[in-house]
mmCIF file of C-alpha atoms and ligand atoms in Angstrom:
data_model
loop_
_atom_site.group_PDB
_atom_site.id
_atom_site.type_symbol
_atom_site.label_atom_id
_atom_site.label_comp_id
_atom_site.label_asym_id
_atom_site.label_seq_id
_atom_site.Cartn_x
_atom_site.Cartn_y
_atom_site.Cartn_z
ATOM 1 C CA UNK V 12 103.735 118.163 65.766
ATOM 2 C CA UNK V 13 106.101 115.534 64.388
ATOM 3 C CA UNK V 14 105.322 111.919 65.246
ATOM 4 C CA UNK V 15 108.458 109.809 65.355
ATOM 5 C CA UNK V 16 108.451 106.041 65.673
ATOM 6 C CA UNK V 17 112.107 105.074 65.795
ATOM 7 C CA UNK V 18 114.708 105.522 68.493
ATOM 8 C CA UNK V 19 117.217 106.816 65.991
ATOM 9 C CA UNK V 20 114.870 109.495 64.585
ATOM 10 C CA UNK V 21 113.814 110.630 68.063
ATOM 11 C CA UNK V 22 117.379 110.794 69.367
ATOM 12 C CA UNK V 23 118.432 112.915 66.390
ATOM 13 C CA UNK V 24 115.395 115.228 66.607
ATOM 14 C CA UNK V 25 115.932 115.826 70.337
ATOM 15 C CA UNK V 26 119.616 116.536 69.739
ATOM 16 C CA UNK V 27 118.626 119.119 67.133
ATOM 17 C CA UNK V 28 116.162 120.771 69.519
ATOM 18 C CA UNK V 29 118.705 120.930 72.302
ATOM 19 C CA UNK V 30 121.135 122.659 69.985
ATOM 20 C CA UNK V 31 118.812 125.584 69.515
ATOM 21 C CA UNK V 32 116.827 125.839 72.768
ATOM 22 C CA UNK V 33 117.849 126.329 76.391
ATOM 23 C CA UNK V 34 115.649 123.691 77.959
ATOM 24 C CA UNK V 35 113.838 120.597 76.803
ATOM 25 C CA UNK V 36 110.903 119.156 78.804
ATOM 26 C CA UNK V 37 109.682 115.557 78.421
ATOM 27 C CA UNK V 38 106.306 114.034 79.322
ATOM 28 C CA UNK V 39 106.197 110.246 79.110
ATOM 29 C CA UNK V 40 102.732 108.631 78.976
ATOM 30 C CA UNK V 41 100.939 105.448 77.998
ATOM 31 C CA UNK V 42 98.330 107.430 76.053
ATOM 32 C CA UNK V 43 94.537 107.427 76.633
ATOM 33 C CA UNK V 44 95.200 111.003 77.634
ATOM 34 C CA UNK V 45 93.093 112.973 80.103
ATOM 35 C CA UNK V 46 93.448 116.287 81.949
ATOM 36 C CA UNK V 47 95.976 114.717 84.344
ATOM 37 C CA UNK V 48 98.369 114.098 81.482
ATOM 38 C CA UNK V 49 97.693 117.496 80.015
ATOM 39 C CA UNK V 50 98.567 119.168 83.322
ATOM 40 C CA UNK V 51 102.064 117.678 82.974
ATOM 41 C CA UNK V 52 102.346 118.970 79.386
ATOM 42 C CA UNK V 53 101.182 122.449 80.477
ATOM 43 C CA UNK V 54 103.633 122.537 83.331
ATOM 44 C CA UNK V 55 106.418 121.465 80.987
ATOM 45 C CA UNK V 56 105.401 124.140 78.482
ATOM 46 C CA UNK V 57 105.460 126.765 81.247
ATOM 47 C CA UNK V 58 108.934 125.750 82.401
ATOM 48 C CA UNK V 59 110.754 124.666 79.241
ATOM 49 C CA UNK V 60 111.478 126.170 75.834
ATOM 50 C CA UNK V 61 110.493 123.001 73.987
ATOM 51 C CA UNK V 62 108.346 120.043 75.023
ATOM 52 C CA UNK V 63 108.309 116.534 73.670
ATOM 53 C CA UNK V 64 106.067 113.681 74.798
ATOM 54 C CA UNK V 65 105.864 109.899 74.365
ATOM 55 C CA UNK V 66 103.054 107.411 74.108
ATOM 56 C CA UNK V 67 104.113 103.835 74.720
ATOM 57 C CA UNK V 68 102.046 101.157 76.424
ATOM 58 C CA UNK V 69 104.968 99.318 78.010
ATOM 59 C CA UNK V 70 104.407 95.569 78.179
ATOM 60 C CA UNK V 71 107.266 95.156 80.637
ATOM 61 C CA UNK V 72 105.323 96.872 83.448
ATOM 62 C CA UNK V 73 102.214 94.679 83.093
ATOM 63 C CA UNK V 74 101.955 91.338 84.875
ATOM 64 C CA UNK V 75 100.848 88.222 82.910
ATOM 65 C CA UNK V 76 97.258 88.521 84.242
ATOM 66 C CA UNK V 77 97.013 92.326 83.937
ATOM 67 C CA UNK V 78 95.342 94.525 81.334
ATOM 68 C CA UNK V 79 98.055 95.112 78.724
ATOM 69 C CA UNK V 80 95.866 93.913 75.842
ATOM 70 C CA UNK V 81 92.805 95.774 77.022
ATOM 71 C CA UNK V 82 94.620 98.959 78.014
ATOM 72 C CA UNK V 83 92.785 101.855 76.287
ATOM 73 C CA UNK V 84 94.475 103.056 73.116
ATOM 74 C CA UNK V 85 93.208 106.322 71.649
ATOM 75 C CA UNK V 86 96.176 107.317 69.512
ATOM 76 C CA UNK V 87 94.528 109.639 66.999
ATOM 77 C CA UNK V 88 92.670 111.626 69.621
ATOM 78 C CA UNK V 89 95.831 111.772 71.779
ATOM 79 C CA UNK V 90 97.838 113.192 68.863
ATOM 80 C CA UNK V 91 95.284 115.950 68.258
ATOM 81 C CA UNK V 92 95.298 116.919 71.923
ATOM 82 C CA UNK V 93 99.087 116.990 72.271
ATOM 83 C CA UNK V 94 99.396 119.043 69.094
ATOM 84 C CA UNK V 95 96.878 121.515 70.497
ATOM 85 C CA UNK V 96 98.944 121.764 73.707
ATOM 86 C CA UNK V 97 102.006 122.766 71.731
ATOM 87 C CA UNK V 98 104.033 119.511 72.000
ATOM 88 C CA UNK V 99 106.741 119.659 69.311
ATOM 89 C CA UNK V 100 107.495 115.961 68.927
ATOM 90 C CA UNK V 101 105.625 112.851 69.906
ATOM 91 C CA UNK V 102 107.657 109.645 70.279
ATOM 92 C CA UNK V 103 105.401 106.684 69.632
ATOM 93 C CA UNK V 104 107.562 103.576 69.198
ATOM 94 C CA UNK V 105 106.326 100.024 68.628
ATOM 95 C CA UNK V 106 107.047 97.330 71.195
ATOM 96 C CA UNK V 107 109.602 95.850 68.794
ATOM 97 C CA UNK V 108 111.367 99.195 68.475
ATOM 98 C CA UNK V 109 111.707 99.578 72.238
ATOM 99 C CA UNK V 110 112.489 95.925 72.942
ATOM 100 C CA UNK V 111 114.188 94.425 69.869
ATOM 101 C CA UNK V 112 114.711 90.662 70.072
ATOM 102 C CA UNK V 113 117.808 89.970 72.134
ATOM 103 C CA UNK V 114 117.309 92.889 74.516
ATOM 104 C CA UNK V 115 118.071 91.512 77.985
ATOM 105 C CA UNK V 116 119.049 94.498 80.123
ATOM 106 C CA UNK V 117 116.654 95.824 82.762
ATOM 107 C CA UNK V 118 116.825 98.347 85.567
ATOM 108 C CA UNK V 119 115.737 97.177 89.033
ATOM 109 C CA UNK V 120 115.513 99.634 91.913
ATOM 110 C CA UNK V 121 115.996 97.324 94.908
ATOM 111 C CA UNK V 122 113.960 97.909 98.031
ATOM 112 C CA UNK V 123 111.890 100.954 97.017
ATOM 113 C CA UNK V 124 110.860 99.105 93.888
ATOM 114 C CA UNK V 125 109.507 96.165 95.884
ATOM 115 C CA UNK V 126 107.170 98.279 98.078
ATOM 116 C CA UNK V 127 103.528 99.405 97.637
ATOM 117 C CA UNK V 128 102.636 98.755 94.008
ATOM 118 C CA UNK V 129 105.936 96.926 93.645
ATOM 119 C CA UNK V 130 104.831 94.441 96.287
ATOM 120 C CA UNK V 131 101.361 93.915 94.751
ATOM 121 C CA UNK V 132 102.608 93.872 91.183
ATOM 122 C CA UNK V 133 105.935 91.945 91.163
ATOM 123 C CA UNK V 134 108.202 93.203 88.415
ATOM 124 C CA UNK V 135 106.077 96.281 87.749
ATOM 125 C CA UNK V 136 108.659 98.822 88.812
ATOM 126 C CA UNK V 137 111.467 97.000 86.958
ATOM 127 C CA UNK V 138 109.285 97.443 83.838
ATOM 128 C CA UNK V 139 108.733 101.130 84.683
ATOM 129 C CA UNK V 140 112.339 101.923 85.550
ATOM 130 C CA UNK V 141 113.610 100.127 82.463
ATOM 131 C CA UNK V 142 111.350 101.923 80.036
ATOM 132 C CA UNK V 143 111.847 105.320 81.682
ATOM 133 C CA UNK V 144 115.636 104.843 81.661
ATOM 134 C CA UNK V 145 115.455 104.044 77.972
ATOM 135 C CA UNK V 146 113.140 106.998 77.211
ATOM 136 C CA UNK V 147 115.408 109.388 79.177
ATOM 137 C CA UNK V 148 118.367 108.229 77.135
ATOM 138 C CA UNK V 149 116.478 108.659 73.860
ATOM 139 C CA UNK V 150 115.146 112.131 74.721
ATOM 140 C CA UNK V 151 117.935 113.491 76.941
ATOM 141 C CA UNK V 152 115.593 116.144 78.396
ATOM 142 C CA UNK V 153 116.521 118.679 81.011
ATOM 143 C CA UNK V 154 113.323 118.002 82.916
ATOM 144 C CA UNK V 155 110.878 115.101 82.884
ATOM 145 C CA UNK V 156 107.367 115.470 84.223
ATOM 146 C CA UNK V 157 105.534 112.807 86.262
ATOM 147 C CA UNK V 158 102.276 112.777 88.193
ATOM 148 C CA UNK V 159 102.228 112.572 91.996
ATOM 149 C CA UNK V 160 99.242 110.233 91.567
ATOM 150 C CA UNK V 161 101.789 107.491 90.966
ATOM 151 C CA UNK V 162 103.642 108.396 94.132
ATOM 152 C CA UNK V 163 105.518 105.094 94.457
ATOM 153 C CA UNK V 164 106.552 105.326 90.807
ATOM 154 C CA UNK V 165 107.946 108.766 91.472
ATOM 155 C CA UNK V 166 109.933 107.472 94.475
ATOM 156 C CA UNK V 167 111.342 104.626 92.392
ATOM 157 C CA UNK V 168 112.298 106.936 89.501
ATOM 158 C CA UNK V 169 113.884 109.522 91.791
ATOM 159 C CA UNK V 170 116.022 106.739 93.302
ATOM 160 C CA UNK V 171 116.997 105.491 89.839
ATOM 161 C CA UNK V 172 117.914 108.980 88.591
ATOM 162 C CA UNK V 173 119.961 109.621 91.768
ATOM 163 C CA UNK V 174 121.778 106.268 91.762
ATOM 164 C CA UNK V 175 122.545 106.131 88.027
ATOM 165 C CA UNK V 176 123.352 109.867 87.694
ATOM 166 C CA UNK V 177 120.826 110.684 85.024
ATOM 167 C CA UNK V 178 121.379 114.359 84.114
ATOM 168 C CA UNK V 179 117.693 115.167 84.356
ATOM 169 C CA UNK V 180 115.416 116.866 86.889
ATOM 170 C CA UNK V 181 112.269 114.929 87.714
ATOM 171 C CA UNK V 182 109.301 117.222 88.331
ATOM 172 C CA UNK V 183 106.355 115.866 90.316
ATOM 173 C CA UNK V 184 102.985 117.380 89.364
ATOM 174 C CA UNK V 185 99.825 117.480 91.525
ATOM 175 C CA UNK V 186 96.971 115.010 91.111
ATOM 176 C CA UNK V 187 94.184 116.172 88.821
ATOM 177 C CA UNK V 188 90.701 115.043 89.923
ATOM 178 C CA UNK V 189 87.238 114.889 88.529
ATOM 179 C CA UNK V 190 84.575 117.179 89.888
ATOM 180 C CA UNK V 191 83.582 114.601 92.514
ATOM 181 C CA UNK V 192 87.205 114.162 93.656
ATOM 182 C CA UNK V 193 88.041 110.868 91.908
ATOM 183 C CA UNK V 194 91.667 111.017 90.698
ATOM 184 C CA UNK V 195 91.698 110.974 86.911
ATOM 185 C CA UNK V 196 93.081 107.760 85.455
ATOM 186 C CA UNK V 197 93.124 106.174 82.027
ATOM 187 C CA UNK V 198 91.642 103.109 83.794
ATOM 188 C CA UNK V 199 88.566 105.047 85.069
ATOM 189 C CA UNK V 200 86.997 104.332 81.682
ATOM 190 C CA UNK V 201 86.793 100.648 82.630
ATOM 191 C CA UNK V 202 84.354 101.491 85.496
ATOM 192 C CA UNK V 203 80.612 100.984 85.168
ATOM 193 C CA UNK V 204 78.406 103.775 86.473
ATOM 194 C CA UNK V 205 77.858 101.851 89.708
ATOM 195 C CA UNK V 206 81.532 101.123 90.200
ATOM 196 C CA UNK V 207 82.368 104.742 89.395
ATOM 197 C CA UNK V 208 80.326 105.702 92.476
ATOM 198 C CA UNK V 209 81.927 102.978 94.598
ATOM 199 C CA UNK V 210 85.410 104.181 93.607
ATOM 200 C CA UNK V 211 84.844 107.420 95.500
ATOM 201 C CA UNK V 212 85.490 105.525 98.725
ATOM 202 C CA UNK V 213 89.233 105.670 98.064
ATOM 203 C CA UNK V 214 89.098 109.435 98.359
ATOM 204 C CA UNK V 215 86.836 109.287 101.434
ATOM 205 C CA UNK V 216 89.339 107.012 103.219
ATOM 206 C CA UNK V 217 92.182 109.460 102.477
ATOM 207 C CA UNK V 218 90.039 112.475 103.377
ATOM 208 C CA UNK V 219 89.180 110.957 106.756
ATOM 209 C CA UNK V 220 92.864 110.193 107.462
ATOM 210 C CA UNK V 221 93.852 113.712 106.401
ATOM 211 C CA UNK V 222 91.282 115.254 108.736
ATOM 212 C CA UNK V 223 92.408 113.091 111.595
ATOM 213 C CA UNK V 224 96.030 114.088 111.028
ATOM 214 C CA UNK V 225 95.136 117.752 110.994
ATOM 215 C CA UNK V 226 93.136 117.130 114.214
ATOM 216 C CA UNK V 227 96.312 115.783 115.900
ATOM 217 C CA UNK V 228 96.074 112.023 115.373
ATOM 218 C CA UNK V 229 99.544 111.068 114.190
ATOM 219 C CA UNK V 230 99.821 107.422 115.216
ATOM 220 C CA UNK V 231 99.746 105.229 112.135
ATOM 221 C CA UNK V 232 97.843 102.424 113.884
ATOM 222 C CA UNK V 233 94.933 104.771 114.742
ATOM 223 C CA UNK V 234 94.977 106.200 111.227
ATOM 224 C CA UNK V 235 94.924 102.755 109.610
ATOM 225 C CA UNK V 236 92.000 101.695 111.799
ATOM 226 C CA UNK V 237 89.995 104.797 110.881
ATOM 227 C CA UNK V 238 90.747 104.408 107.191
ATOM 228 C CA UNK V 239 89.779 100.718 107.140
ATOM 229 C CA UNK V 240 86.517 101.508 108.857
ATOM 230 C CA UNK V 241 85.586 103.942 106.084
ATOM 231 C CA UNK V 242 86.609 101.404 103.479
ATOM 232 C CA UNK V 243 84.392 98.756 105.082
ATOM 233 C CA UNK V 244 81.395 100.950 104.258
ATOM 234 C CA UNK V 245 81.889 99.962 100.630
ATOM 235 C CA UNK V 246 82.126 96.139 100.648
ATOM 236 C CA UNK V 247 82.399 95.916 96.862
ATOM 237 C CA UNK V 248 85.803 97.637 96.962
ATOM 238 C CA UNK V 249 88.700 95.290 97.773
ATOM 239 C CA UNK V 250 91.725 96.822 99.412
ATOM 240 C CA UNK V 251 95.156 96.138 97.896
ATOM 241 C CA UNK V 252 97.120 98.338 100.314
ATOM 242 C CA UNK V 253 96.650 101.248 102.663
ATOM 243 C CA UNK V 254 100.063 102.677 103.483
ATOM 244 C CA UNK V 255 101.535 105.352 105.731
ATOM 245 C CA UNK V 256 105.119 105.478 104.615
ATOM 246 C CA UNK V 257 108.197 107.639 104.110
ATOM 247 C CA UNK V 258 107.706 109.273 100.702
ATOM 248 C CA UNK V 259 111.277 108.535 99.535
ATOM 249 C CA UNK V 260 111.922 105.003 100.782
ATOM 250 C CA UNK V 261 108.230 103.849 100.922
ATOM 251 C CA UNK V 262 108.996 102.188 104.305
ATOM 252 C CA UNK V 263 106.208 102.283 106.866
ATOM 253 C CA UNK V 264 106.361 104.874 109.611
ATOM 254 C CA UNK V 265 104.877 104.505 113.095
ATOM 255 C CA UNK V 266 103.728 108.120 113.155
ATOM 256 C CA UNK V 267 102.744 110.404 110.321
ATOM 257 C CA UNK V 268 104.567 113.699 110.048
ATOM 258 C CA UNK V 269 104.838 116.450 107.416
ATOM 259 C CA UNK V 270 106.189 114.775 104.262
ATOM 260 C CA UNK V 271 104.691 111.334 105.034
ATOM 261 C CA UNK V 272 102.957 109.640 102.117
ATOM 262 C CA UNK V 273 99.483 108.237 102.776
ATOM 263 C CA UNK V 274 98.540 106.017 99.860
ATOM 264 C CA UNK V 275 95.780 103.595 98.933
ATOM 265 C CA UNK V 276 95.312 101.034 96.167
ATOM 266 C CA UNK V 277 92.067 99.091 95.735
ATOM 267 C CA UNK V 278 90.126 97.012 93.257
ATOM 268 C CA UNK V 279 86.752 98.308 92.198
ATOM 269 C CA UNK V 280 85.381 95.349 90.337
ATOM 270 C CA UNK V 281 88.438 94.212 88.345
ATOM 271 C CA UNK V 282 89.818 97.731 88.016
ATOM 272 C CA UNK V 283 92.752 98.644 90.244
ATOM 273 C CA UNK V 284 92.804 102.271 91.332
ATOM 274 C CA UNK V 285 95.305 104.277 93.359
ATOM 275 C CA UNK V 286 95.274 107.602 95.168
ATOM 276 C CA UNK V 287 97.343 109.378 97.849
ATOM 277 C CA UNK V 288 98.274 112.571 99.627
ATOM 278 C CA UNK V 289 101.423 113.815 101.313
ATOM 279 C CA UNK V 290 100.969 115.111 104.836
ATOM 280 C CA UNK V 291 101.316 118.870 105.171
ATOM 281 C CA UNK V 292 101.992 119.418 101.468
ATOM 282 C CA UNK V 293 98.826 121.294 100.715
ATOM 283 C CA UNK V 294 97.583 118.379 98.520
ATOM 284 C CA UNK V 295 93.883 118.635 97.930
ATOM 285 C CA UNK V 296 91.577 115.666 97.819
HETATM 286 P P1 LIG M 19 100.181 106.916 82.424
HETATM 287 O O1 LIG M 19 99.784 107.255 81.051
HETATM 288 O O2 LIG M 19 99.081 106.393 83.275
HETATM 289 O O3 LIG M 19 101.472 106.101 82.522
HETATM 290 O O4 LIG M 19 100.570 108.280 83.128
HETATM 291 C C1 LIG M 19 101.511 109.149 82.533
HETATM 292 C C2 LIG M 19 101.843 110.233 83.542
HETATM 293 O O5 LIG M 19 100.649 110.959 83.893
HETATM 294 C C3 LIG M 19 102.404 109.643 84.869
HETATM 295 O O6 LIG M 19 103.464 110.423 85.297
HETATM 296 C C4 LIG M 19 101.228 109.755 85.781
HETATM 297 O O7 LIG M 19 101.574 109.873 87.119
HETATM 298 C C5 LIG M 19 100.563 111.031 85.298
HETATM 299 N N1 LIG M 19 99.149 111.066 85.714
HETATM 300 C C6 LIG M 19 98.195 110.121 85.495
HETATM 301 N N2 LIG M 19 97.053 110.472 86.072
HETATM 302 C C7 LIG M 19 97.274 111.678 86.629
HETATM 303 C C8 LIG M 19 96.439 112.592 87.386
HETATM 304 N N3 LIG M 19 95.169 112.309 87.697
HETATM 305 N N4 LIG M 19 96.975 113.719 87.817
HETATM 306 C C9 LIG M 19 98.277 114.012 87.574
HETATM 307 N N5 LIG M 19 99.114 113.217 86.874
HETATM 308 C C10 LIG M 19 98.608 112.057 86.408
#
């Protein structure tokens, strides 16, 4: 696996790959890789002739009081894992390479980008959209792979790709969970053993709402009430949002229906975790 650190080198290498293969898949990450990330790489490998990945902890998507400095960085181990998964090139630029002094252009997805995580973390999705736009230009992949765990992110990026005519297909990949059902996240490693147990309430909330929906309760108000009651059983977990929304626009719906996104974000201690399912999609919790 080649590790490239400059935009120019990565752009050239991807151009060379595209000249000799039919399809190029791209998996962008912030590193601290786990099985969730690897599921994206494996899907890309199964669907594309060549696969490239990136590791870049993007300062633009972290708020001033968020965990940019503490974000786990496990570069050597990540390289070994990606190489083992058959990734051809890893793009690992510095912050200065991605945002040279004088860079002033950003991508803001109005509306969608201000909802869910975009409401709780102002500027977050402008940071995400900007870095993904840049990465898609550098790599010019046929397909780019993203996790459905970040459902709001996927909605924002699909909107950006549609509106700005990016010639790429975004592929959403299912959430990979630990044995007890907790969605894998690079941030799970911040959790103490006690908080790790408390974090399971996110899944219990969603599971309860999923059961109620399959039992015929469609009204969002009733579903919210049921979810909040489950959440109250774990007073150490502080809710950020519980949302029943259209999966594309992220606007609230009065009644859930197939395709509706049910999403939760909550703080366990100081760690913010997210999880979700899409009604009727076969998503497992
Ligand atoms: P991150 O490194 O957190 O920016 O994540 C990189 C990509 O991996 C994003 O598209 C995430 O949605 C995806 N991802 C993270 N956790 C999971 C998971 N548990 N299951 C599936 N995809 C995931």
